[in-house]
mmCIF file of C-alpha atoms and ligand atoms in Angstrom:
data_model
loop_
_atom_site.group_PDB
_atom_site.id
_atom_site.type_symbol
_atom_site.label_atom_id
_atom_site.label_comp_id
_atom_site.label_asym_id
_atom_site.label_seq_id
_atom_site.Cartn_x
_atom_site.Cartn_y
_atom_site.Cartn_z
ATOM 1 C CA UNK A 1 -103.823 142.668 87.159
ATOM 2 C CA UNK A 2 -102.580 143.324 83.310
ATOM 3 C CA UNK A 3 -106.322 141.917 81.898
ATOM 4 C CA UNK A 4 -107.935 144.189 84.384
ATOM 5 C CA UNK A 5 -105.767 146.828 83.192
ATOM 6 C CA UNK A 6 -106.054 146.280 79.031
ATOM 7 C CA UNK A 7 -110.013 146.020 79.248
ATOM 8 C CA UNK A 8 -110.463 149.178 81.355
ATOM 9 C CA UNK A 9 -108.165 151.443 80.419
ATOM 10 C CA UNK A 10 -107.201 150.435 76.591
ATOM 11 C CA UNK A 11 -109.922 148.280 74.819
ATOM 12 C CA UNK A 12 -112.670 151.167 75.780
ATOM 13 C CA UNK A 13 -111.283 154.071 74.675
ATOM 14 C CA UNK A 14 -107.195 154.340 74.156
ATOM 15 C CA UNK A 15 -104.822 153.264 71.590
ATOM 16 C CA UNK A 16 -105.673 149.514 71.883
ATOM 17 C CA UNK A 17 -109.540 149.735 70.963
ATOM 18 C CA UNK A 18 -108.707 151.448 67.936
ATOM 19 C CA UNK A 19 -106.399 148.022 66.535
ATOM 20 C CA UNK A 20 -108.951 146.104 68.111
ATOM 21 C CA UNK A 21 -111.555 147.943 65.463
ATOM 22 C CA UNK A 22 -109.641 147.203 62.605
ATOM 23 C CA UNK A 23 -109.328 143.340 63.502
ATOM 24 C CA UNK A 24 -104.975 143.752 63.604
ATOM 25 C CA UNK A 25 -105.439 140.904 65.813
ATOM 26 C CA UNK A 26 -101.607 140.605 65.333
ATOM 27 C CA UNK A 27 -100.583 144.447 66.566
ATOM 28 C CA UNK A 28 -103.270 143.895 69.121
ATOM 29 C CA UNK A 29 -101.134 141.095 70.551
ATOM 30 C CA UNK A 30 -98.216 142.441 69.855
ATOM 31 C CA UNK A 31 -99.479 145.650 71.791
ATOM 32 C CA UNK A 32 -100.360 143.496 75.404
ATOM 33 C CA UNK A 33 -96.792 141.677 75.385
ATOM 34 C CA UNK A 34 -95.598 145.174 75.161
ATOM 35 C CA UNK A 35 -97.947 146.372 77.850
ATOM 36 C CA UNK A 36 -97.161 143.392 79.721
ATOM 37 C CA UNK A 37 -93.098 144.023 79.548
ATOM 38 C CA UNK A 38 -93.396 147.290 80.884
ATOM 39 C CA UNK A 39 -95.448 146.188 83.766
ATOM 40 C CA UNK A 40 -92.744 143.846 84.811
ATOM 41 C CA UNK A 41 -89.960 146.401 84.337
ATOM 42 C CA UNK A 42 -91.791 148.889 85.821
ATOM 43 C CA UNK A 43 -91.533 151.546 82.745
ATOM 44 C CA UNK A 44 -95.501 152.073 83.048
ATOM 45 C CA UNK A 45 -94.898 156.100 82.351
ATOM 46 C CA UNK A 46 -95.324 155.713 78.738
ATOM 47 C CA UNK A 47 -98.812 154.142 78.334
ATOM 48 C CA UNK A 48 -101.480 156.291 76.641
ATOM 49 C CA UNK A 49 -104.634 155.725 78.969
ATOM 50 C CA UNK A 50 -103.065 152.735 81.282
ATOM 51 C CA UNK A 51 -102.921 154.351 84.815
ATOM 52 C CA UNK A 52 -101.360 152.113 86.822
ATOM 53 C CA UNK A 53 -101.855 152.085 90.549
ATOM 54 C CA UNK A 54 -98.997 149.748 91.627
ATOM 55 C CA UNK A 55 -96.665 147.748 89.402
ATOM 56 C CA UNK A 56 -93.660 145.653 90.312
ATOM 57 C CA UNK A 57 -90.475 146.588 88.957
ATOM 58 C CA UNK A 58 -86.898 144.405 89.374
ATOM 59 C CA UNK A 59 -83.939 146.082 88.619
ATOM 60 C CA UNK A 60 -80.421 145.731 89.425
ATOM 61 C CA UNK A 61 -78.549 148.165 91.570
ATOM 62 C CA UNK A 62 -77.402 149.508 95.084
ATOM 63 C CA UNK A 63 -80.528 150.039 97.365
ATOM 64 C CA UNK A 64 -78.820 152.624 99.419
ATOM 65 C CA UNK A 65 -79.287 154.846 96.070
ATOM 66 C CA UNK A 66 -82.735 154.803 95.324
ATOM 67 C CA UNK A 67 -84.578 157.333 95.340
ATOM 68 C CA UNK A 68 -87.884 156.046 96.892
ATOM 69 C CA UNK A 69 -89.861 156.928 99.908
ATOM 70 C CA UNK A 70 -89.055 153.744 101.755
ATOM 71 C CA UNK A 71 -86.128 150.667 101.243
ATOM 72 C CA UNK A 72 -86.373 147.300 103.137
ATOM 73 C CA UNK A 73 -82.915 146.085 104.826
ATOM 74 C CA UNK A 74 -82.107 142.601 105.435
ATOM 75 C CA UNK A 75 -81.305 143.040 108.962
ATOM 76 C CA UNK A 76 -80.883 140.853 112.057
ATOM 77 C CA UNK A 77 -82.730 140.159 115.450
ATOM 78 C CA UNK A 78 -80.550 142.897 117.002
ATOM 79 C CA UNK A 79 -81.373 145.390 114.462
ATOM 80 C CA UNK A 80 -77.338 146.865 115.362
ATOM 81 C CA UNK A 81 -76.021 146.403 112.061
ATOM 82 C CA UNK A 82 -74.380 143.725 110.076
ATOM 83 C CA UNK A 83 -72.699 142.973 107.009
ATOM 84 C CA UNK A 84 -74.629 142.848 103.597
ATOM 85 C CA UNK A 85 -76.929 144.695 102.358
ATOM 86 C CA UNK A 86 -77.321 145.720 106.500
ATOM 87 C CA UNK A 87 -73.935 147.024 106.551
ATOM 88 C CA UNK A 88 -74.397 149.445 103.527
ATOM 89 C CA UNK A 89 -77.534 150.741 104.987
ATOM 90 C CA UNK A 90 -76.104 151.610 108.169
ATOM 91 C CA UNK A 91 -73.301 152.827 106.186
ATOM 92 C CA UNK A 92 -74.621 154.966 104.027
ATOM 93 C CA UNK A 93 -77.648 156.311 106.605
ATOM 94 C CA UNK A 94 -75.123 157.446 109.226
ATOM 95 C CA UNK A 95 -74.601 156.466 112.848
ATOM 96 C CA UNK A 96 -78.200 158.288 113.185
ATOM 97 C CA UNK A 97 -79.386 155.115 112.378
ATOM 98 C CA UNK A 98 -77.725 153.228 114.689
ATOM 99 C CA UNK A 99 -79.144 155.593 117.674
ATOM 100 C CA UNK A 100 -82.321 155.169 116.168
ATOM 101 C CA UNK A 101 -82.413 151.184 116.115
ATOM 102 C CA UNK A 102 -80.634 150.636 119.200
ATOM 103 C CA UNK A 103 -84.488 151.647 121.353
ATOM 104 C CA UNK A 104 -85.811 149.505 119.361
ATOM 105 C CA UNK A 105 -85.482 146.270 121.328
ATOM 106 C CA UNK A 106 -84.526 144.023 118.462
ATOM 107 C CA UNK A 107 -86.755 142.751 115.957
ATOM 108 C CA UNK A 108 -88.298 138.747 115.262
ATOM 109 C CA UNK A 109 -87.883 137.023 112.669
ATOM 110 C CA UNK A 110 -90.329 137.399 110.104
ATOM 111 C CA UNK A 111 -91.471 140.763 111.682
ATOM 112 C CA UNK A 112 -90.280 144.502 110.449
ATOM 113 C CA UNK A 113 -89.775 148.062 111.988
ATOM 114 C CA UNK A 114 -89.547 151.255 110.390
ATOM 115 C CA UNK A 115 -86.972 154.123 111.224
ATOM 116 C CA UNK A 116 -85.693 157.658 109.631
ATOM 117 C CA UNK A 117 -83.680 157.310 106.372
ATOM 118 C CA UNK A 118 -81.018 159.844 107.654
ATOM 119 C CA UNK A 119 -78.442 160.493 105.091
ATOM 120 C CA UNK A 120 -79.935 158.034 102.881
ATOM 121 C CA UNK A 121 -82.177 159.240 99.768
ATOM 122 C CA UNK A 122 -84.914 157.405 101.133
ATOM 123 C CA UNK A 123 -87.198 158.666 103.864
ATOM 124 C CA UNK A 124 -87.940 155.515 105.315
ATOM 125 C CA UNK A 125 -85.968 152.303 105.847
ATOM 126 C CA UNK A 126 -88.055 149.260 107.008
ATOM 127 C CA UNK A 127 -85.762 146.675 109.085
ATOM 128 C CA UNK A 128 -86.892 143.432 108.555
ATOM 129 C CA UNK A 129 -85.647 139.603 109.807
ATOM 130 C CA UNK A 130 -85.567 137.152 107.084
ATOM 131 C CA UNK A 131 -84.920 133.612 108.324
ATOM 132 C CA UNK A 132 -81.750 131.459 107.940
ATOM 133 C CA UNK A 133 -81.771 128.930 105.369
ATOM 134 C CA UNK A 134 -81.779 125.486 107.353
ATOM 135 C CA UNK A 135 -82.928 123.289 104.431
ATOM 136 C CA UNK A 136 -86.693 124.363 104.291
ATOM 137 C CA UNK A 137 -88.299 122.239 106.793
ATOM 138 C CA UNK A 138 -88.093 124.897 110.002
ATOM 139 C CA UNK A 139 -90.674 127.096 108.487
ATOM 140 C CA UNK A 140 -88.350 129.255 106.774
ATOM 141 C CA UNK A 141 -90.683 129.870 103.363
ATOM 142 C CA UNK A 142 -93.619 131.288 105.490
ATOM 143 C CA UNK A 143 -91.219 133.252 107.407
ATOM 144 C CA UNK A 144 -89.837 134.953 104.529
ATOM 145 C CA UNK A 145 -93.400 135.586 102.989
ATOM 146 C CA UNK A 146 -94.147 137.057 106.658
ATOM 147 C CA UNK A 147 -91.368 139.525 106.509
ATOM 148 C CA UNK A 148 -92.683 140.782 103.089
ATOM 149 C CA UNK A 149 -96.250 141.164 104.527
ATOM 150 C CA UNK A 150 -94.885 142.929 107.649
ATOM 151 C CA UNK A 151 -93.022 145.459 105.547
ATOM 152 C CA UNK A 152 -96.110 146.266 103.262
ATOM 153 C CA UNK A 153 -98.239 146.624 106.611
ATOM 154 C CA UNK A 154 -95.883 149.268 107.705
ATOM 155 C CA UNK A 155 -95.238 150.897 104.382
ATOM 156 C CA UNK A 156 -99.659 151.240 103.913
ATOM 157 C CA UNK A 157 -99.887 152.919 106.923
ATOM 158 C CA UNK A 158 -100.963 156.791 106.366
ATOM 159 C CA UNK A 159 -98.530 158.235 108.794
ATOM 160 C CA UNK A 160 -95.307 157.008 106.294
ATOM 161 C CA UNK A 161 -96.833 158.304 103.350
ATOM 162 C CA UNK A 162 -95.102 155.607 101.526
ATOM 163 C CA UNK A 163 -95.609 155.690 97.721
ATOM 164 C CA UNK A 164 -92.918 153.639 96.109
ATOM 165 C CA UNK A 165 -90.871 151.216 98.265
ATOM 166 C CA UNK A 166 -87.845 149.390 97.052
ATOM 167 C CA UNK A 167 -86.678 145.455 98.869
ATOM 168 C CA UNK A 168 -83.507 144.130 98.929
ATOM 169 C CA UNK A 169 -83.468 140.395 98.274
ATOM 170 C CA UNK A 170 -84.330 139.523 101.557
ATOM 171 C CA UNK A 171 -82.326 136.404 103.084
ATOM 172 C CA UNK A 172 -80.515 135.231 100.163
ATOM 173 C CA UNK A 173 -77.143 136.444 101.068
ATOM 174 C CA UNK A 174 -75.781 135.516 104.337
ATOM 175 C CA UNK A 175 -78.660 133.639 106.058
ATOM 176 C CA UNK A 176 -78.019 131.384 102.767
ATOM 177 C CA UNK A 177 -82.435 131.348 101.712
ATOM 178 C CA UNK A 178 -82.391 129.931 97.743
ATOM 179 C CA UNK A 179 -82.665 132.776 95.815
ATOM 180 C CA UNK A 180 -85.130 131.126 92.512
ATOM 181 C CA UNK A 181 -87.530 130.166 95.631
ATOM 182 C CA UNK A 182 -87.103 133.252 97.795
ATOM 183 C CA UNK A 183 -87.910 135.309 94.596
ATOM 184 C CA UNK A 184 -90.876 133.413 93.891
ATOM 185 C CA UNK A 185 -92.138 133.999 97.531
ATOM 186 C CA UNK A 186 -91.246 137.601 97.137
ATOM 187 C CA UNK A 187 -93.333 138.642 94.051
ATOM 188 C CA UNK A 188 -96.054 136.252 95.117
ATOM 189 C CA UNK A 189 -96.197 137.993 98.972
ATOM 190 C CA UNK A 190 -96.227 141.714 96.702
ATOM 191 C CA UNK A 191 -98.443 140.605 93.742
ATOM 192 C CA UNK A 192 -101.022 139.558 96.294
ATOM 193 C CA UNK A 193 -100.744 143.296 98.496
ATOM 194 C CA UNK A 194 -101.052 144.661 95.467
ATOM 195 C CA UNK A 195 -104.246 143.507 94.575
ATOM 196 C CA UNK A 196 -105.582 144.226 97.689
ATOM 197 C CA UNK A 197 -104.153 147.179 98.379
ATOM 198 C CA UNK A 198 -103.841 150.568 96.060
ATOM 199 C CA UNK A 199 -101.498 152.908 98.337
ATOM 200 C CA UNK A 200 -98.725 151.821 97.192
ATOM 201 C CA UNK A 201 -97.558 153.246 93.156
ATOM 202 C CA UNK A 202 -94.141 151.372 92.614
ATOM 203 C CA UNK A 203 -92.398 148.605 94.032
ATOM 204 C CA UNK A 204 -88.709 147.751 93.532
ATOM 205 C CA UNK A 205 -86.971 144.414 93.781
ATOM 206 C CA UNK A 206 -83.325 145.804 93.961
ATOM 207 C CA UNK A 207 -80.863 142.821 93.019
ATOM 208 C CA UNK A 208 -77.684 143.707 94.043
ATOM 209 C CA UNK A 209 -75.944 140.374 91.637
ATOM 210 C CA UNK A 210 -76.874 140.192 87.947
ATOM 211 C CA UNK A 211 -77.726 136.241 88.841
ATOM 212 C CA UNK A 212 -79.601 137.658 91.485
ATOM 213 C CA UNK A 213 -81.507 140.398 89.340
ATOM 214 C CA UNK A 214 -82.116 137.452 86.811
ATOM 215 C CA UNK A 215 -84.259 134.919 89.147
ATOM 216 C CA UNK A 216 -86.199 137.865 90.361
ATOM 217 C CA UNK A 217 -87.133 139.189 87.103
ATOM 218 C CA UNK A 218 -88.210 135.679 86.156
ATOM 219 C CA UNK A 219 -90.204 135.224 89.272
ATOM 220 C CA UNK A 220 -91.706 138.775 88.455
ATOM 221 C CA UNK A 221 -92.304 137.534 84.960
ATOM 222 C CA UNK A 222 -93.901 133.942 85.820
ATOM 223 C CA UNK A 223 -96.068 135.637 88.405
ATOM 224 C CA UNK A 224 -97.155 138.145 85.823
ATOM 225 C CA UNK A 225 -97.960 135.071 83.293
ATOM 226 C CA UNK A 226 -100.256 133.273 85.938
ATOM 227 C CA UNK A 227 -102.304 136.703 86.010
ATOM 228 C CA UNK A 228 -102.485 136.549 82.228
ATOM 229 C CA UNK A 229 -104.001 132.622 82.106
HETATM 230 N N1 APR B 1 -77.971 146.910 97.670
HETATM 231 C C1 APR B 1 -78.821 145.909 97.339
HETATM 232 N N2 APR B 1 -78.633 144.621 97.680
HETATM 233 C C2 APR B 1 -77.511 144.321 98.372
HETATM 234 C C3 APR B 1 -76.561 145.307 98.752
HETATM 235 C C4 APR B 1 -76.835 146.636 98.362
HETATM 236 N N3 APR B 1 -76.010 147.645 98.675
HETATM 237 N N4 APR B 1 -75.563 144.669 99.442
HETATM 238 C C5 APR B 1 -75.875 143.356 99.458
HETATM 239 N N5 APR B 1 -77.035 143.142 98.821
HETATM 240 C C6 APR B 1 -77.746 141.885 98.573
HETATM 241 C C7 APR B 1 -76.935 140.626 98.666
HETATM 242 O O1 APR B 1 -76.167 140.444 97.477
HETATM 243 C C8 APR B 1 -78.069 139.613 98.795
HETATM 244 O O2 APR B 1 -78.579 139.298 97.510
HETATM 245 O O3 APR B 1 -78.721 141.733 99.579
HETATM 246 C C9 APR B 1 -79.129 140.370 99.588
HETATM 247 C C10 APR B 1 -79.288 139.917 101.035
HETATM 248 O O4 APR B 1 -78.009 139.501 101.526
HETATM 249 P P1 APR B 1 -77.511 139.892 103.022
HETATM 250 O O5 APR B 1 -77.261 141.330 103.082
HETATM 251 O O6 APR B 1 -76.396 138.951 103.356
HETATM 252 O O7 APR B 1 -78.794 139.596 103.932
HETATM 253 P P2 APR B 1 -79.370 138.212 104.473
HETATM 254 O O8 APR B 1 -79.035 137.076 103.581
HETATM 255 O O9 APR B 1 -80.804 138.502 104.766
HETATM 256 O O10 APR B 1 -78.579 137.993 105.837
HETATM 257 C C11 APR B 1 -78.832 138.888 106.882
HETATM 258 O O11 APR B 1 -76.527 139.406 107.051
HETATM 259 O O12 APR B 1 -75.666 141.489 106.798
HETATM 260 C C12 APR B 1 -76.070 140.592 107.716
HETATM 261 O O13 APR B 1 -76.811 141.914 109.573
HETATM 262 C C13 APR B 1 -77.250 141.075 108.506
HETATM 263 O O14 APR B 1 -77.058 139.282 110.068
HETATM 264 C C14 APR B 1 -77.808 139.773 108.967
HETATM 265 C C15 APR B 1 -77.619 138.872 107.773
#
């Protein structure tokens, strides 16, 4: 995604192709890494000439608070509320929410719905099942990848008008998932929409923990390296 990026937009016209002409090899390196940073933290506002269509951001916060058109909560089958990140959603969207999810029949593992936002900032919230942690051999890595790929289905889909969309760390609270391997199936289940898929502009890992935030941004960051190679 980044090499696509640097030859199209910056070694044929912008900033870049002009230390490329001079042969500062050096500044010309030093100008990707910097390119490449940015991608991963999501500051891509500041590039002369690099228009990004999607990027992947990681940041740590409180995903009831972002300001995005859609946030993913780590629900449950029932969809009726929890604890977790679940229980600040609910929380913080109003017993709207509540009404809302109650006709919607539950949800399966791996699978996702969308409702309103209510109160929240966001318009959307997209309910999703990540599975329980059972030591890895009952399928729970492809069901976690599922429940990213079910949320991005929803969030491309015209009628949500979904532009930037910010995921809680799916799983790796309660239902106990490891969060170094949950984060790599994360930005491996986005990196590949992305690349497929250009309706989406931003989207947000929100890490609630700093430990948390940390295995995510290195996930984010390793992912980002394999592009490079
Ligand atoms: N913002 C962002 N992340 C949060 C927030 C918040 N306000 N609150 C908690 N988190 C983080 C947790 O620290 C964890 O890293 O969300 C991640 C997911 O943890 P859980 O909320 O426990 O979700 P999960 O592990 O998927 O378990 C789901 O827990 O809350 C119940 O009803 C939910 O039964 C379901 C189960």
């Amino acid at each position: 995604m980044l090499t696509d990026h640097v030859r199209q937009e910056c070694f044929s016209s912008g900033h870049l192709a002009k230390i490329i002409d001079n042969k500062d090899i050096l500044a010309s390196v030093k100008r990707i890494a910097a390119i490449k940073t940015d991608i991963v933290m999501g500051n891509t506002n500041n590039y002369d000439k690099l228009k990004m269509n999607n990027s992947i951001a990681v940041i740590q916060g409180d995903i009831t608070q972002q300001k995005v058109d859609a946030i993913v909560n780590a629900a449950n089958n029932s969809l009726l509320g929890g604890g977790g990140v679940d229980g600040a959603i609910h929380k913080a969207a109003g017993s709207e929410l509540l009404k809302e999810c109650r006709k919607l029949n539950g949800c399966a593992t791996g699978e996702a719905k969308i409702t309103k936002g209510y109160n929240l900032p966001a318009k959307w919230v997209i309910h999703t099942v990540g599975p329980i942690w059972y030591g890895g051999s009952q399928g729970e890595d492809e069901s976690l990848a599922s429940c990213y790929r079910s949320c991005l289905e929803i969030a491309q889909q015209q009628q949500y008008q979904i532009k930037a969309i910010a995921f809680s760390a799916i799983s790796t609270g309660v239902y106990g998932f490891p969060v170094e391997r949950a984060a790599r199936i994360a930005a491996r289940e986005i990196q590949r929409f992305l690349e497929s898929n250009n309706s989406l502009e931003q989207v947000i890992l929100v890490c609630f923990s700093k430990s948390s935030y940390d295995s995510y941004l290195s996930a984010v960051n390793q992912m980002s390296e394999r592009q490079l190679d």
